Amino acid sequence: MPPPPRVSSPPRPRTPAACQVSSHYGPRRRRGGFRAPLSSLALDCRGDEAELTREERNLVRRLLRRWGRGRRYRAESGGQVTVDETSAWPRRPSRPHPAPPARPPRADLKDVSSECSAQQRGELMPKTLEGQITMEKTPSYFVTREAPARIAAMSRDTKLIVVVRDPVTRAISDYTQTLSKKPDIPSFESLTFKNRTTGLIDTSWSAIQIGIYAKHLDNWLQFFPMRQILFVSGERLISDPAGELGRVQDFLGLKRIITDKHFYFNQTKGFPCLKKAEGSSKPHCLGKTKGRTHPNIDPEVVQRLRDFYRPFNMKFYQMTGRFFGWDD
Ligand SMILES: Nc1ncnc2c1ncn2[C@@H]1O[C@H](COP(=O)(O)OS(=O)(=O)O)[C@@H](OP(=O)(O)O)[C@H]1O
């Protein structure tokens, strides 16, 4: 008997992107015969894909590499560039709570042009079926001034989860990350102070600024009630990952499925790791960029920073109703 004819499934219709990439040019200088480099790149909602020349496409490629941190894009022969997906959007829920998003991710709200309406932003999210939770992870939302209003305009019911750790360790960790990419940067100690003699802290340095959690939280509380925000302790995430994830599951209204039995402590890594990675039978630790060795910082500088953060930490404990224990 001849084999039955192969029926190929029809191609999945592509939903046209509501918000797309657009290029913003610096002053119209000419360099090497080409237009001046793109000064920034944003997703916008005009509905047209940006028509770019070959040179511009190359610039976009370079920009995306630098700025996009894993964004995938298609550069088509017609000169069109479409951002397809970002690495940060959204994370599929882990196995025990399977709820895969129905269509691929596109962008993150921070980078979407302010011309986007709340509805268009909502359309960037994958469709969510009954019983599914769609998650999106972008660390910088917490410290982005416009983020609370944008997210609230999209959905007031959004639940927000923020991992916080001792702001002094956070600042050193942040510095360590930058140092790994730019080994020539000044020392942590010199970046910390506006004036080392007077001990005036440079709060405009992002590594310091980000750790003023109470100030950022204030901004979110203008749009979301505290009951919709969960602060996860970065320290407890290491010492008791299952306990901390228990709080996350409760907060999301999920059954407590992730427990102690999913983790083991990896002596080499010095951190808890998963006994089995998602979809695999092998253990899995976070990558090399998580858990780097921090440089030694002058203890006096560390103490000065502790003193600086103390009042902000106290306010933060008060606001969240949780004592994080950073000020012992
Ligand atoms: N299980 C496990 N394995 C490895 N690392 C762990 C783990 N749990 C929490 N951490 C801490 O996570 C810190 C890195 O997370 P970040 O959110 O700072 O990373 S990133 O900014 O998104 O790259 C990283 O900070 P550093 O130690 O400064 O690298 C870790 O302390």
Tab-separated table of C-alpha atoms and ligand atoms in Angstrom:
chain	number	residue	atom	x	y	z
A	1	MET	CA	0.000	0.000	0.000
A	2	PRO	CA	1.470	3.424	-0.888
A	3	PRO	CA	2.278	5.595	2.102
A	4	PRO	CA	-0.370	8.178	2.859
A	5	PRO	CA	0.388	11.565	1.322
A	6	ARG	CA	2.260	13.832	3.704
A	7	VAL	CA	0.117	16.663	4.800
A	8	SER	CA	2.181	19.587	5.831
A	9	SER	CA	0.622	21.850	8.366
A	10	PRO	CA	-0.176	25.341	7.046
A	11	PRO	CA	2.339	27.999	7.993
A	12	ARG	CA	1.484	29.677	11.265
A	13	PRO	CA	0.212	33.187	10.534
A	14	ARG	CA	2.568	35.833	11.849
A	15	THR	CA	0.927	38.465	13.911
A	16	PRO	CA	2.123	41.782	12.580
A	17	ALA	CA	4.194	43.500	15.213
A	18	ALA	CA	2.384	46.370	16.808
A	19	CYS	CA	5.607	48.041	17.811
A	20	GLN	CA	8.674	47.782	15.699
A	21	VAL	CA	12.219	48.852	15.480
A	22	SER	CA	12.963	52.396	14.463
A	23	SER	CA	16.284	54.088	14.183
A	24	HIS	CA	17.077	57.454	15.637
A	25	TYR	CA	19.907	59.341	14.103
A	26	GLY	CA	22.427	61.603	15.667
A	27	PRO	CA	23.251	64.891	13.975
A	28	ARG	CA	23.381	64.408	10.231
A	29	ARG	CA	27.125	64.332	9.906
A	30	ARG	CA	28.707	62.325	7.149
A	31	ARG	CA	31.390	59.891	8.104
A	32	GLY	CA	33.257	57.874	5.512
A	33	GLY	CA	30.557	58.757	3.015
A	34	PHE	CA	27.783	57.247	5.155
A	35	ARG	CA	25.253	58.795	7.389
A	36	ALA	CA	26.400	59.362	10.944
A	37	PRO	CA	26.048	56.338	13.231
A	38	LEU	CA	22.700	55.669	14.787
A	39	SER	CA	22.627	57.366	18.111
A	40	SER	CA	19.958	55.128	19.489
A	41	LEU	CA	17.593	52.438	18.514
A	42	ALA	CA	14.081	52.027	19.772
A	43	LEU	CA	10.992	50.052	19.118
A	44	ASP	CA	8.162	52.245	18.016
A	45	CYS	CA	4.576	51.825	17.079
A	46	ARG	CA	4.247	53.550	13.768
A	47	GLY	CA	3.631	50.223	12.135
A	48	ASP	CA	6.332	50.499	9.443
A	49	GLU	CA	9.462	48.469	9.550
A	50	ALA	CA	12.483	50.695	9.324
A	51	GLU	CA	13.829	50.883	5.786
A	52	LEU	CA	17.562	50.868	6.162
A	53	THR	CA	20.500	50.948	3.801
A	54	ARG	CA	23.146	48.225	3.979
A	55	GLU	CA	25.449	50.486	5.987
A	56	GLU	CA	22.645	51.288	8.385
A	57	ARG	CA	21.815	47.619	8.729
A	58	ASN	CA	25.408	46.967	9.739
A	59	LEU	CA	25.189	49.734	12.306
A	60	VAL	CA	21.954	48.289	13.601
A	61	ARG	CA	23.631	44.904	13.869
A	62	ARG	CA	26.469	46.380	15.887
A	63	LEU	CA	24.066	48.344	18.051
A	64	LEU	CA	21.900	45.334	18.657
A	65	ARG	CA	24.946	43.331	19.634
A	66	ARG	CA	25.999	45.994	22.122
A	67	TRP	CA	22.602	47.182	23.269
A	68	GLY	CA	20.385	44.216	22.638
A	69	ARG	CA	22.045	41.614	24.880
A	70	GLY	CA	20.763	38.618	22.992
A	71	ARG	CA	17.947	40.207	21.050
A	72	ARG	CA	17.365	38.260	17.897
A	73	TYR	CA	16.523	40.090	14.750
A	74	ARG	CA	16.045	39.513	11.075
A	75	ALA	CA	17.754	41.733	8.570
A	76	GLU	CA	15.936	41.085	5.318
A	77	SER	CA	17.127	41.665	1.795
A	78	GLY	CA	14.735	44.553	1.338
A	79	GLY	CA	16.602	46.383	4.069
A	80	GLN	CA	13.978	45.742	6.698
A	81	VAL	CA	14.932	45.056	10.262
A	82	THR	CA	12.550	43.525	12.724
A	83	VAL	CA	13.304	42.801	16.312
A	84	ASP	CA	11.826	39.375	16.855
A	85	GLU	CA	12.489	38.581	20.404
A	86	THR	CA	14.385	39.629	23.456
A	87	SER	CA	16.244	37.330	25.746
A	88	ALA	CA	14.507	38.898	28.684
A	89	TRP	CA	10.928	38.372	27.536
A	90	PRO	CA	9.273	36.302	28.928
A	91	ARG	CA	10.690	33.401	30.896
A	92	ARG	CA	8.718	30.240	30.491
A	93	PRO	CA	7.507	28.953	33.807
A	94	SER	CA	9.574	26.091	35.121
A	95	ARG	CA	8.395	22.553	34.477
A	96	PRO	CA	6.328	21.935	37.555
A	97	HIS	CA	4.083	24.858	36.604
A	98	PRO	CA	3.815	24.400	32.874
A	99	ALA	CA	2.198	27.343	31.169
A	100	PRO	CA	4.048	28.063	27.947
A	101	PRO	CA	3.180	31.374	26.374
A	102	ALA	CA	1.143	30.994	23.228
A	103	ARG	CA	3.333	33.061	20.959
A	104	PRO	CA	6.906	34.209	20.966
A	105	PRO	CA	7.996	37.249	22.883
A	106	ARG	CA	8.805	40.512	21.184
A	107	ALA	CA	10.078	43.326	23.283
A	108	ASP	CA	10.408	44.690	26.741
A	109	LEU	CA	8.378	47.621	27.930
A	110	LYS	CA	11.325	49.707	28.973
A	111	ASP	CA	12.612	49.879	25.418
A	112	VAL	CA	9.285	50.398	23.742
A	113	SER	CA	8.919	53.957	22.543
A	114	SER	CA	6.795	56.228	24.707
A	115	GLU	CA	4.538	56.685	21.674
A	116	CYS	CA	3.177	53.188	22.319
A	117	SER	CA	-0.261	53.064	23.834
A	118	ALA	CA	-0.950	50.839	26.818
A	119	GLN	CA	-2.961	48.595	24.497
A	120	GLN	CA	-0.062	48.259	22.075
A	121	ARG	CA	2.233	47.400	24.973
A	122	GLY	CA	-0.267	44.785	26.089
A	123	GLU	CA	-0.212	43.337	22.580
A	124	LEU	CA	3.516	42.755	22.895
A	125	MET	CA	2.793	40.250	25.628
A	126	PRO	CA	2.071	36.716	24.531
A	127	LYS	CA	-1.550	35.664	24.753
A	128	THR	CA	-2.266	33.939	28.035
A	129	LEU	CA	-4.834	31.190	28.376
A	130	GLU	CA	-6.959	30.514	31.433
A	131	GLY	CA	-4.722	28.948	34.053
A	132	GLN	CA	-1.500	30.318	32.554
A	133	ILE	CA	0.731	32.994	33.980
A	134	THR	CA	2.854	35.073	31.675
A	135	MET	CA	6.095	36.283	33.194
A	136	GLU	CA	8.548	38.866	32.003
A	137	LYS	CA	11.919	39.553	33.564
A	138	THR	CA	13.785	42.824	33.223
A	139	PRO	CA	15.921	43.775	36.236
A	140	SER	CA	16.055	47.460	35.344
A	141	TYR	CA	12.280	47.970	35.594
A	142	PHE	CA	12.565	48.458	39.333
A	143	VAL	CA	14.753	51.514	38.894
A	144	THR	CA	13.163	52.870	35.713
A	145	ARG	CA	11.074	55.936	36.524
A	146	GLU	CA	8.526	55.398	33.731
A	147	ALA	CA	8.059	51.656	34.266
A	148	PRO	CA	5.350	51.694	36.998
A	149	ALA	CA	3.032	54.014	35.029
A	150	ARG	CA	3.520	52.025	31.829
A	151	ILE	CA	2.896	48.675	33.460
A	152	ALA	CA	-0.093	49.997	35.421
A	153	ALA	CA	-1.594	51.413	32.221
A	154	MET	CA	-1.255	47.981	30.651
A	155	SER	CA	-2.630	46.065	33.617
A	156	ARG	CA	-3.259	47.210	37.173
A	157	ASP	CA	-3.426	43.569	38.266
A	158	THR	CA	0.186	42.810	37.377
A	159	LYS	CA	2.108	41.157	40.183
A	160	LEU	CA	5.642	42.353	40.652
A	161	ILE	CA	8.570	40.382	42.010
A	162	VAL	CA	11.867	42.033	42.908
A	163	VAL	CA	14.985	40.275	44.189
A	164	VAL	CA	16.890	42.539	46.568
A	165	ARG	CA	20.158	41.973	48.380
A	166	ASP	CA	22.316	43.996	50.742
A	167	PRO	CA	22.831	47.214	48.739
A	168	VAL	CA	26.540	47.322	49.632
A	169	THR	CA	27.151	43.804	48.292
A	170	ARG	CA	24.918	44.691	45.365
A	171	ALA	CA	27.068	47.707	44.524
A	172	ILE	CA	30.242	45.605	44.690
A	173	SER	CA	28.619	42.890	42.577
A	174	ASP	CA	27.536	45.513	40.034
A	175	TYR	CA	31.087	46.895	39.939
A	176	THR	CA	32.520	43.372	39.550
A	177	GLN	CA	30.281	42.815	36.544
A	178	THR	CA	31.391	46.072	34.895
A	179	LEU	CA	35.021	45.320	35.717
A	180	SER	CA	34.749	41.960	33.971
A	181	LYS	CA	33.808	43.803	30.773
A	182	LYS	CA	35.964	46.910	31.197
A	183	PRO	CA	39.088	46.043	33.210
A	184	ASP	CA	40.377	49.647	32.978
A	185	ILE	CA	37.676	51.349	35.023
A	186	PRO	CA	38.705	53.278	38.158
A	187	SER	CA	38.677	51.526	41.513
A	188	PHE	CA	35.428	50.909	43.390
A	189	GLU	CA	36.696	53.173	46.155
A	190	SER	CA	37.254	56.130	43.841
A	191	LEU	CA	33.902	55.721	42.091
A	192	THR	CA	32.069	55.586	45.421
A	193	PHE	CA	32.909	59.113	46.498
A	194	LYS	CA	32.204	62.522	45.066
A	195	ASN	CA	34.812	63.709	47.507
A	196	ARG	CA	36.804	61.108	49.401
A	197	THR	CA	38.094	63.614	51.980
A	198	THR	CA	34.628	64.711	53.018
A	199	GLY	CA	33.253	61.183	52.544
A	200	LEU	CA	30.504	62.460	50.256
A	201	ILE	CA	28.994	59.467	48.426
A	202	ASP	CA	28.404	59.779	44.688
A	203	THR	CA	24.730	58.867	44.507
A	204	SER	CA	24.708	59.517	40.785
A	205	TRP	CA	26.808	56.372	40.267
A	206	SER	CA	24.261	53.761	39.242
A	207	ALA	CA	25.882	51.036	41.361
A	208	ILE	CA	25.087	53.174	44.427
A	209	GLN	CA	21.802	54.642	43.183
A	210	ILE	CA	20.131	51.308	42.483
A	211	GLY	CA	20.563	50.179	46.105
A	212	ILE	CA	18.405	52.993	47.479
A	213	TYR	CA	15.468	50.602	47.362
A	214	ALA	CA	13.068	52.714	49.435
A	215	LYS	CA	13.250	55.497	46.887
A	216	HIS	CA	12.502	53.208	43.951
A	217	LEU	CA	9.718	51.491	45.856
A	218	ASP	CA	8.094	54.863	46.541
A	219	ASN	CA	7.783	55.312	42.825
A	220	TRP	CA	6.026	51.927	42.407
A	221	LEU	CA	3.668	52.528	45.313
A	222	GLN	CA	2.182	55.456	43.402
A	223	PHE	CA	0.737	52.867	41.010
A	224	PHE	CA	0.618	49.491	42.774
A	225	PRO	CA	-0.412	48.464	46.291
A	226	MET	CA	2.210	46.748	48.413
A	227	ARG	CA	0.221	43.468	48.342
A	228	GLN	CA	0.979	43.189	44.605
A	229	ILE	CA	4.732	43.439	45.117
A	230	LEU	CA	6.910	40.648	46.459
A	231	PHE	CA	10.474	41.305	47.563
A	232	VAL	CA	12.611	38.202	47.458
A	233	SER	CA	15.700	38.179	49.654
A	234	GLY	CA	18.808	37.617	47.539
A	235	GLU	CA	20.604	36.280	50.620
A	236	ARG	CA	17.846	33.766	51.430
A	237	LEU	CA	17.723	32.752	47.780
A	238	ILE	CA	21.233	31.390	48.344
A	239	SER	CA	20.871	30.038	51.891
A	240	ASP	CA	17.333	28.647	51.445
A	241	PRO	CA	16.298	28.689	47.779
A	242	ALA	CA	13.283	26.418	48.306
A	243	GLY	CA	11.969	28.571	51.169
A	244	GLU	CA	12.265	31.742	49.139
A	245	LEU	CA	10.690	30.104	46.098
A	246	GLY	CA	7.907	28.872	48.377
A	247	ARG	CA	7.070	32.517	49.042
A	248	VAL	CA	7.122	33.194	45.294
A	249	GLN	CA	4.771	30.292	44.569
A	250	ASP	CA	2.365	31.440	47.297
A	251	PHE	CA	2.449	34.985	46.010
A	252	LEU	CA	1.589	33.790	42.508
A	253	GLY	CA	-1.153	31.543	43.834
A	254	LEU	CA	0.648	28.426	42.650
A	255	LYS	CA	0.822	25.073	44.358
A	256	ARG	CA	4.095	24.674	46.273
A	257	ILE	CA	5.753	22.257	43.889
A	258	ILE	CA	9.325	23.542	43.965
A	259	THR	CA	10.775	22.336	47.238
A	260	ASP	CA	14.054	21.420	48.894
A	261	LYS	CA	14.254	18.231	46.906
A	262	HIS	CA	14.874	20.210	43.711
A	263	PHE	CA	18.145	21.716	44.992
A	264	TYR	CA	21.571	20.631	46.165
A	265	PHE	CA	24.511	22.691	47.286
A	266	ASN	CA	27.328	22.605	44.758
A	267	GLN	CA	30.630	22.929	46.639
A	268	THR	CA	32.616	23.937	43.560
A	269	LYS	CA	30.193	26.652	42.536
A	270	GLY	CA	29.596	27.642	46.143
A	271	PHE	CA	25.878	28.066	45.429
A	272	PRO	CA	22.723	25.990	45.332
A	273	CYS	CA	22.061	24.361	41.985
A	274	LEU	CA	19.161	22.440	40.468
A	275	LYS	CA	19.335	18.663	40.749
A	276	LYS	CA	17.762	18.427	37.310
A	277	ALA	CA	17.645	21.149	34.697
A	278	GLU	CA	14.352	21.741	32.918
A	279	GLY	CA	13.862	19.061	30.271
A	280	SER	CA	17.012	17.205	31.298
A	281	SER	CA	18.119	14.668	33.860
A	282	LYS	CA	21.367	16.540	34.548
A	283	PRO	CA	22.101	18.951	37.373
A	284	HIS	CA	22.250	22.604	36.494
A	285	CYS	CA	24.045	25.533	38.113
A	286	LEU	CA	23.793	29.143	37.044
A	287	GLY	CA	26.491	30.269	34.607
A	288	LYS	CA	29.928	31.756	35.179
A	289	THR	CA	28.611	35.311	35.293
A	290	LYS	CA	26.622	34.514	38.464
A	291	GLY	CA	28.613	34.165	41.615
A	292	ARG	CA	31.820	35.886	40.562
A	293	THR	CA	34.528	36.480	43.142
A	294	HIS	CA	34.304	40.096	44.305
A	295	PRO	CA	37.425	42.244	44.633
A	296	ASN	CA	38.536	43.215	48.132
A	297	ILE	CA	37.210	46.643	48.976
A	298	ASP	CA	38.740	48.957	51.568
A	299	PRO	CA	36.799	48.116	54.787
A	300	GLU	CA	36.505	51.826	55.620
A	301	VAL	CA	34.725	52.431	52.336
A	302	VAL	CA	32.435	49.474	52.978
A	303	GLN	CA	31.626	50.899	56.423
A	304	ARG	CA	30.938	54.340	54.972
A	305	LEU	CA	28.521	52.754	52.520
A	306	ARG	CA	26.830	50.786	55.293
A	307	ASP	CA	26.265	54.048	57.178
A	308	PHE	CA	24.968	55.683	54.023
A	309	TYR	CA	22.425	52.949	53.268
A	310	ARG	CA	21.243	52.339	56.855
A	311	PRO	CA	18.400	54.916	56.925
A	312	PHE	CA	17.210	53.905	53.464
A	313	ASN	CA	17.273	50.233	54.485
A	314	MET	CA	15.268	50.984	57.633
A	315	LYS	CA	12.656	52.772	55.566
A	316	PHE	CA	12.597	49.874	53.140
A	317	TYR	CA	12.020	47.312	55.942
A	318	GLN	CA	9.199	49.478	57.212
A	319	MET	CA	7.589	49.828	53.795
A	320	THR	CA	7.798	46.130	52.952
A	321	GLY	CA	7.125	44.780	56.432
A	322	ARG	CA	10.147	42.493	56.093
A	323	PHE	CA	13.442	42.725	57.927
A	324	PHE	CA	16.188	41.822	55.479
A	325	GLY	CA	18.990	41.981	58.046
A	326	TRP	CA	21.511	44.022	56.089
A	327	ASP	CA	22.486	46.291	58.950
A	328	ASP	CA	23.893	43.968	61.595
B	1	LIG	N1	22.151	29.668	42.886
B	1	LIG	C1	22.894	30.705	42.565
B	1	LIG	N2	23.980	30.562	41.768
B	1	LIG	C2	24.735	31.639	41.448
B	1	LIG	N3	24.475	32.902	41.843
B	1	LIG	C3	23.411	33.070	42.634
B	1	LIG	C4	22.575	32.008	43.026
B	1	LIG	N4	21.601	32.493	43.806
B	1	LIG	C5	21.801	33.799	43.894
B	1	LIG	N5	22.902	34.151	43.206
B	1	LIG	C6	23.413	35.509	43.133
B	1	LIG	O1	22.932	36.060	41.909
B	1	LIG	C7	23.806	37.124	41.583
B	1	LIG	C8	23.748	37.416	40.110
B	1	LIG	O2	22.456	37.747	39.815
B	1	LIG	P1	22.142	39.122	39.146
B	1	LIG	O3	20.683	39.335	39.192
B	1	LIG	O4	23.025	40.169	39.730
B	1	LIG	O5	22.597	38.846	37.692
B	1	LIG	S1	22.411	39.817	36.507
B	1	LIG	O6	22.603	41.191	36.941
B	1	LIG	O7	21.070	39.580	35.969
B	1	LIG	O8	23.474	39.369	35.605
B	1	LIG	C9	25.178	36.640	41.978
B	1	LIG	O9	25.878	37.778	42.387
B	1	LIG	P2	27.460	37.804	42.400
B	1	LIG	O10	27.838	36.859	43.514
B	1	LIG	O11	27.819	39.192	42.697
B	1	LIG	O12	27.907	37.359	41.052
B	1	LIG	C10	24.912	35.637	43.097
B	1	LIG	O13	25.364	36.065	44.354
